[in-house]
MMTF fields as JSON, N, C-alpha, C and O atoms, coordinates in Angstrom:
{
  "mmtfVersion": "1.0.0",
  "mmtfProducer": "UNKNOWN",
  "numBonds": 331,
  "numAtoms": 332,
  "numGroups": 83,
  "numChains": 1,
  "numModels": 1,
  "chainsPerModel": [1],
  "groupsPerChain": [83],
  "chainIdList": ["A"],
  "bondAtomList": [4, 2, 8, 6, 12, 10, 16, 14, 20, 18, 24, 22, 28, 26, 32, 30, 36, 34, 40, 38, 44, 42, 48, 46, 52, 50, 56, 54, 60, 58, 64, 62, 68, 66, 72, 70, 76, 74, 80, 78, 84, 82, 88, 86, 92, 90, 96, 94, 100, 98, 104, 102, 108, 106, 112, 110, 116, 114, 120, 118, 124, 122, 128, 126, 132, 130, 136, 134, 140, 138, 144, 142, 148, 146, 152, 150, 156, 154, 160, 158, 164, 162, 168, 166, 172, 170, 176, 174, 180, 178, 184, 182, 188, 186, 192, 190, 196, 194, 200, 198, 204, 202, 208, 206, 212, 210, 216, 214, 220, 218, 224, 222, 228, 226, 232, 230, 236, 234, 240, 238, 244, 242, 248, 246, 252, 250, 256, 254, 260, 258, 264, 262, 268, 266, 272, 270, 276, 274, 280, 278, 284, 282, 288, 286, 292, 290, 296, 294, 300, 298, 304, 302, 308, 306, 312, 310, 316, 314, 320, 318, 324, 322, 328, 326],
  "bondOrderList": [1, 1, 1, 1, 1, 1, 1, 1, 1, 1, 1, 1, 1, 1, 1, 1, 1, 1, 1, 1, 1, 1, 1, 1, 1, 1, 1, 1, 1, 1, 1, 1, 1, 1, 1, 1, 1, 1, 1, 1, 1, 1, 1, 1, 1, 1, 1, 1, 1, 1, 1, 1, 1, 1, 1, 1, 1, 1, 1, 1, 1, 1, 1, 1, 1, 1, 1, 1, 1, 1, 1, 1, 1, 1, 1, 1, 1, 1, 1, 1, 1, 1],
  "groupList": [{"groupName": "UNK", "atomNameList": ["N", "CA", "C", "O"], "elementList": ["N", "C", "C", "O"], "formalChargeList": [0, 0, 0, 0], "bondAtomList": [1, 0, 2, 1, 3, 2], "bondOrderList": [1, 1, 2], "singleLetterCode": "X", "chemCompType": "L-PEPTIDE LINKING"}],
  "groupTypeList": [0, 0, 0, 0, 0, 0, 0, 0, 0, 0, 0, 0, 0, 0, 0, 0, 0, 0, 0, 0, 0, 0, 0, 0, 0, 0, 0, 0, 0, 0, 0, 0, 0, 0, 0, 0, 0, 0, 0, 0, 0, 0, 0, 0, 0, 0, 0, 0, 0, 0, 0, 0, 0, 0, 0, 0, 0, 0, 0, 0, 0, 0, 0, 0, 0, 0, 0, 0, 0, 0, 0, 0, 0, 0, 0, 0, 0, 0, 0, 0, 0, 0, 0],
  "groupIdList": [1, 2, 3, 4, 5, 6, 7, 8, 9, 10, 11, 12, 13, 14, 15, 16, 17, 18, 19, 20, 21, 22, 23, 24, 25, 26, 27, 28, 29, 30, 31, 32, 33, 34, 35, 36, 37, 38, 39, 40, 41, 42, 43, 44, 45, 46, 47, 48, 49, 50, 51, 52, 53, 54, 55, 56, 57, 58, 59, 60, 61, 62, 63, 64, 65, 66, 67, 68, 69, 70, 71, 72, 73, 74, 75, 76, 77, 78, 79, 80, 81, 82, 83],
  "secStructList": [7, 7, 7, 7, 7, 7, 7, 7, 7, 7, 7, 7, 7, 7, 1, 1, 7, 7, 1, 2, 2, 2, 2, 6, 1, 3, 3, 3, 3, 7, 7, 6, 6, 6, 6, 7, 7, 1, 1, 7, 7, 7, 1, 1, 1, 5, 7, 6, 6, 6, 7, 7, 5, 7, 7, 6, 6, 7, 3, 3, 3, 3, 7, 6, 6, 1, 7, 3, 3, 3, 2, 2, 2, 2, 2, 2, 2, 2, 6, 6, 1, 7, 7],
  "xCoordList": [38.405, 37.125, 36.642, 36.024, 37.039, 35.727, 34.706, 34.076, 34.22, 32.671, 31.939, 32.242, 30.818, 29.611, 29.194, 29.172, 28.833, 27.862, 26.838, 26.429, 26.583, 25.495, 23.895, 23.591, 23.295, 22.219, 21.299, 21.076, 20.904, 20.436, 19.369, 18.505, 18.784, 17.68, 16.807, 17.384, 14.857, 14.291, 14.378, 14.633, 14.349, 13.897, 12.061, 11.026, 12.446, 11.06, 9.894, 10.146, 8.712, 7.871, 7.456, 7.277, 7.439, 7.173, 5.94, 4.817, 5.997, 4.55, 3.882, 2.717, 4.552, 3.974, 2.837, 2.431, 2.668, 1.629, 2.105, 3.198, 1.57, 1.78, 1.602, 0.74, 2.527, 2.789, 1.276, 1.033, 0.218, -1.385, -1.938, -2.369, -1.928, -2.745, -2.043, -2.689, -0.615, 0.092, -0.513, -1.118, -0.607, -1.076, -2.082, -2.178, -3.278, -4.555, -4.524, -5.663, -3.5, -4.336, -4.191, -3.4, -5.352, -5.382, -4.607, -4.601, -3.786, -2.859, -3.931, -5.013, -3.149, -4.053, -2.545, -1.457, -2.785, -1.79, -2.803, -3.997, -1.43, -1.859, -1.901, -1.329, -2.723, -2.985, -3.297, -4.035, -2.699, -2.401, -3.43, -3.1, -4.522, -5.77, -5.509, -5.858, -4.933, -5.37, -3.915, -3.919, -2.909, -2.069, -2.009, -1.056, -3.4, -3.681, -3.064, -2.509, -3.229, -2.286, -1.342, -1.153, -0.533, 0.582, 0.258, 0.659, -0.323, -0.463, 0.665, 0.698, 1.477, 2.085, 1.336, 0.273, 1.892, 1.301, 0.592, 0.882, -0.493, -1.73, -1.876, -0.877, -3.165, -3.214, -3.607, -3.686, -3.813, -3.847, -2.835, -3.148, -2.007, -0.874, 0.767, 1.911, 0.31, 1.114, 1.548, 0.915, 2.813, 2.816, 2.631, 3.255, 1.462, 1.672, 2.773, 2.736, 3.931, 5.212, 6.098, 6.514, 6.595, 7.611, 7.413, 8.301, 6.02, 6.303, 6.313, 6.234, 6.406, 7.392, 5.828, 4.783, 6.012, 4.848, 4.506, 5.474, 3.488, 3.4, 2.793, 1.82, 4.295, 4.646, 3.576, 3.699, 3.091, 2.097, 2.993, 4.186, 1.504, 2.117, 2.766, 3.284, 2.691, 3.205, 2.278, 1.128, 2.402, 1.341, 1.615, 2.285, 0.923, 0.311, -0.357, -0.999, -0.13, -0.623, -2.067, -1.824, -3.508, -4.795, -5.316, -5.784, -5.018, -5.543, -7.159, -7.81, -7.707, -8.623, -9.55, -10.636, -8.69, -8.952, -9.33, -10.184, -8.493, -8.374, -7.311, -7.27, -5.913, -4.973, -3.913, -3.901, -2.648, -1.832, -0.881, -0.674, 0.003, 1.134, 2.101, 1.593, 3.521, 4.361, 4.026, 4.386, 3.658, 3.708, 5.141, 5.196, 6.53, 7.5, 7.723, 8.259, 7.099, 7.097, 6.116, 6.475, 5.087, 3.631, 4.324, 3.994, 5.382, 5.543, 6.435, 6.044, 7.945, 8.459, 7.997, 8.525, 7.026, 6.078, 5.73, 6.329, 4.685, 3.893, 4.709, 4.431, 5.625, 5.724, 6.857, 7.18, 7.527, 7.348, 6.588, 6.735, 5.11, 4.47, 3.285, 3.469, 1.788, 0.617, -0.221, -1.436, 0.272, -0.966, -0.094, -0.645],
  "yCoordList": [139.595, 138.527, 139.153, 140.217, 138.235, 138.945, 138.787, 137.739, 140.234, 140.783, 140.214, 139.873, 140.343, 139.32, 139.97, 141.174, 139.747, 140.681, 141.485, 141.399, 142.346, 143.316, 142.155, 141.157, 143.165, 141.506, 142.754, 143.955, 141.603, 142.224, 142.853, 142.131, 143.82, 144.061, 143.191, 142.549, 143.118, 142.892, 142.867, 144.055, 142.366, 142.937, 143.499, 143.218, 144.306, 145.182, 144.152, 143.202, 144.625, 143.021, 143.75, 144.855, 142.531, 142.419, 143.287, 142.866, 143.968, 144.749, 143.746, 143.819, 142.981, 142.439, 140.999, 140.756, 140.385, 139.386, 138.125, 137.726, 137.529, 136.231, 135.542, 135.875, 134.496, 133.294, 132.68, 132.194, 132.885, 131.615, 133.187, 132.997, 134.738, 135.237, 135.484, 136.159, 134.972, 134.78, 134.074, 134.774, 132.619, 131.699, 131.956, 131.356, 132.679, 132.611, 133.816, 133.988, 134.556, 135.311, 134.092, 133.151, 134.51, 133.821, 134.113, 135.047, 132.49, 132.466, 132.037, 131.46, 132.592, 132.187, 132.031, 132.554, 131.445, 130.403, 131.339, 131.575, 131.991, 133.414, 132.436, 131.347, 132.963, 132.664, 133.286, 134.265, 132.774, 133.562, 134.633, 135.756, 134.345, 134.902, 136.353, 137.428, 136.375, 137.304, 138.543, 139.774, 137.671, 138.616, 139.401, 140.166, 139.26, 139.966, 140.046, 139.08, 141.475, 141.791, 142.158, 142.619, 142.336, 143.204, 145.133, 145.885, 145.326, 146.902, 147.247, 148.424, 146.366, 147.048, 146.523, 145.906, 146.8, 146.286, 147.843, 148.991, 147.127, 147.207, 147.471, 147.506, 147.692, 147.119, 145.671, 145.098, 145.45, 143.963, 143.234, 142.056, 143.467, 142.657, 143.334, 143.1, 144.003, 144.278, 144.391, 144.862, 143.72, 143.334, 145.217, 146.175, 145.186, 146.621, 146.737, 147.827, 146.054, 146.149, 146.451, 147.598, 145.849, 145.877, 146.211, 146.076, 146.671, 147.385, 146.615, 147.239, 145.065, 144.011, 144.002, 144.319, 143.487, 142.751, 141.762, 141.649, 140.573, 139.27, 138.644, 138.875, 137.438, 137.0, 135.075, 134.38, 134.863, 133.651, 132.874, 133.01, 131.607, 130.695, 130.61, 129.564, 131.864, 132.488, 132.328, 132.174, 132.316, 132.176, 134.095, 134.749, 134.078, 135.72, 135.572, 134.591, 136.617, 136.523, 137.524, 138.618, 137.106, 138.082, 138.091, 137.304, 140.104, 140.557, 140.954, 140.821, 141.431, 141.179, 142.054, 141.705, 143.717, 144.507, 144.088, 144.589, 142.984, 142.456, 142.856, 142.717, 143.489, 143.68, 142.678, 142.022, 142.195, 140.91, 141.247, 142.46, 140.439, 140.929, 139.132, 138.16, 139.129, 138.365, 137.585, 138.162, 136.872, 136.055, 136.271, 136.725, 136.198, 136.851, 138.235, 138.742, 138.562, 140.256, 140.553, 141.437, 140.097, 140.071, 139.274, 139.585, 138.163, 137.536, 138.776, 139.503, 139.141, 139.784, 141.175, 141.929, 141.499, 143.229, 142.67, 142.929, 141.878, 141.489, 141.006, 141.381, 140.197, 139.784, 141.177, 140.901, 142.617, 144.067, 144.695, 145.723, 144.188, 145.616, 144.662, 143.65, 145.135, 144.465, 145.391, 145.202, 146.216, 146.397, 147.503, 147.89],
  "zCoordList": [220.895, 220.377, 219.464, 219.43, 218.483, 217.066, 217.038, 217.186, 216.761, 216.99, 215.58, 214.437, 216.417, 215.697, 214.527, 214.78, 213.3, 212.291, 213.143, 214.301, 212.026, 212.578, 212.202, 211.55, 213.141, 212.275, 211.43, 211.585, 210.393, 209.199, 208.901, 209.399, 208.365, 208.591, 207.621, 206.744, 207.789, 207.168, 205.821, 205.624, 204.749, 203.324, 203.303, 203.906, 202.356, 202.926, 202.109, 201.368, 202.468, 201.556, 200.097, 199.585, 199.855, 198.254, 197.643, 197.919, 197.175, 195.979, 195.158, 194.769, 194.97, 193.678, 194.378, 195.514, 193.179, 193.592, 194.178, 193.776, 194.93, 195.677, 194.341, 193.529, 194.153, 193.336, 192.812, 191.708, 194.119, 193.218, 192.351, 191.213, 192.883, 192.15, 190.794, 189.993, 190.345, 189.525, 188.628, 187.816, 188.405, 188.658, 188.282, 187.212, 188.524, 188.579, 187.085, 186.65, 186.363, 185.516, 184.455, 184.411, 183.55, 182.61, 181.182, 180.379, 181.309, 179.641, 178.507, 178.619, 177.226, 175.855, 174.823, 175.061, 174.044, 173.052, 172.333, 172.515, 171.028, 170.072, 168.919, 168.944, 167.756, 166.462, 165.482, 165.587, 164.007, 163.174, 162.979, 162.596, 163.206, 163.131, 164.213, 163.724, 165.588, 166.644, 165.924, 165.962, 165.373, 165.361, 164.168, 164.019, 162.816, 162.305, 160.856, 160.333, 160.15, 159.02, 158.905, 160.03, 158.4, 157.927, 157.709, 156.82, 158.524, 158.402, 159.729, 160.088, 160.373, 161.316, 163.04, 163.112, 163.864, 165.659, 165.701, 165.364, 166.32, 167.237, 168.59, 169.309, 169.103, 170.304, 170.946, 172.032, 169.452, 170.085, 169.454, 169.283, 169.154, 168.819, 169.187, 168.8, 169.865, 170.676, 172.863, 173.808, 172.751, 174.741, 175.213, 174.756, 176.343, 176.961, 177.652, 178.223, 177.943, 178.897, 178.059, 178.218, 177.165, 176.703, 174.974, 174.133, 174.722, 173.329, 172.274, 171.216, 172.157, 171.198, 170.494, 171.064, 168.91, 168.584, 169.244, 169.996, 169.628, 169.975, 168.512, 167.794, 168.501, 167.21, 167.413, 168.422, 166.759, 165.896, 167.081, 167.355, 167.958, 168.038, 169.554, 169.946, 170.421, 171.647, 172.704, 172.292, 173.88, 174.856, 175.845, 176.645, 175.282, 176.348, 177.712, 178.086, 178.359, 179.691, 179.21, 178.702, 179.391, 179.616, 180.671, 181.493, 180.383, 181.798, 181.753, 180.716, 182.928, 183.007, 182.12, 181.656, 181.907, 181.179, 179.87, 179.139, 179.638, 177.738, 177.465, 176.242, 177.945, 177.698, 177.661, 178.702, 176.468, 175.964, 176.598, 176.6, 177.323, 177.051, 177.199, 177.758, 176.542, 176.934, 178.277, 179.303, 178.361, 180.0, 180.193, 181.336, 179.658, 180.479, 181.078, 182.064, 180.079, 180.603, 181.631, 182.41, 181.817, 182.739, 184.345, 185.489, 183.917, 185.297, 185.669, 186.582, 184.829, 186.048, 186.246, 187.064, 185.504, 185.949, 187.352, 188.396, 187.199, 188.275, 189.805, 190.944, 189.427, 190.795, 191.44, 192.595, 190.93, 191.338, 191.526, 192.186, 190.846, 191.3, 190.913, 190.236, 191.488, 191.843, 190.76, 190.707, 190.04, 188.832, 187.698, 186.668]
}
């Protein structure tokens, strides 16, 4: 007779934020005044995850520490990590 497949182990618990915690993070639309001048990126105009420049008319995630990051970068990061 055919053998039953071995029981699958439970997946490890997620280390990331729960969906409601992720949804509670503040979002903000970036304006030209936020992006600043043409002297190059600084802490206020750079995504803290990918280190790419945040562009005008872009929605960012704002952390309690006031770091700003692309919403897509933040979502991916916080699904896997709590901090």
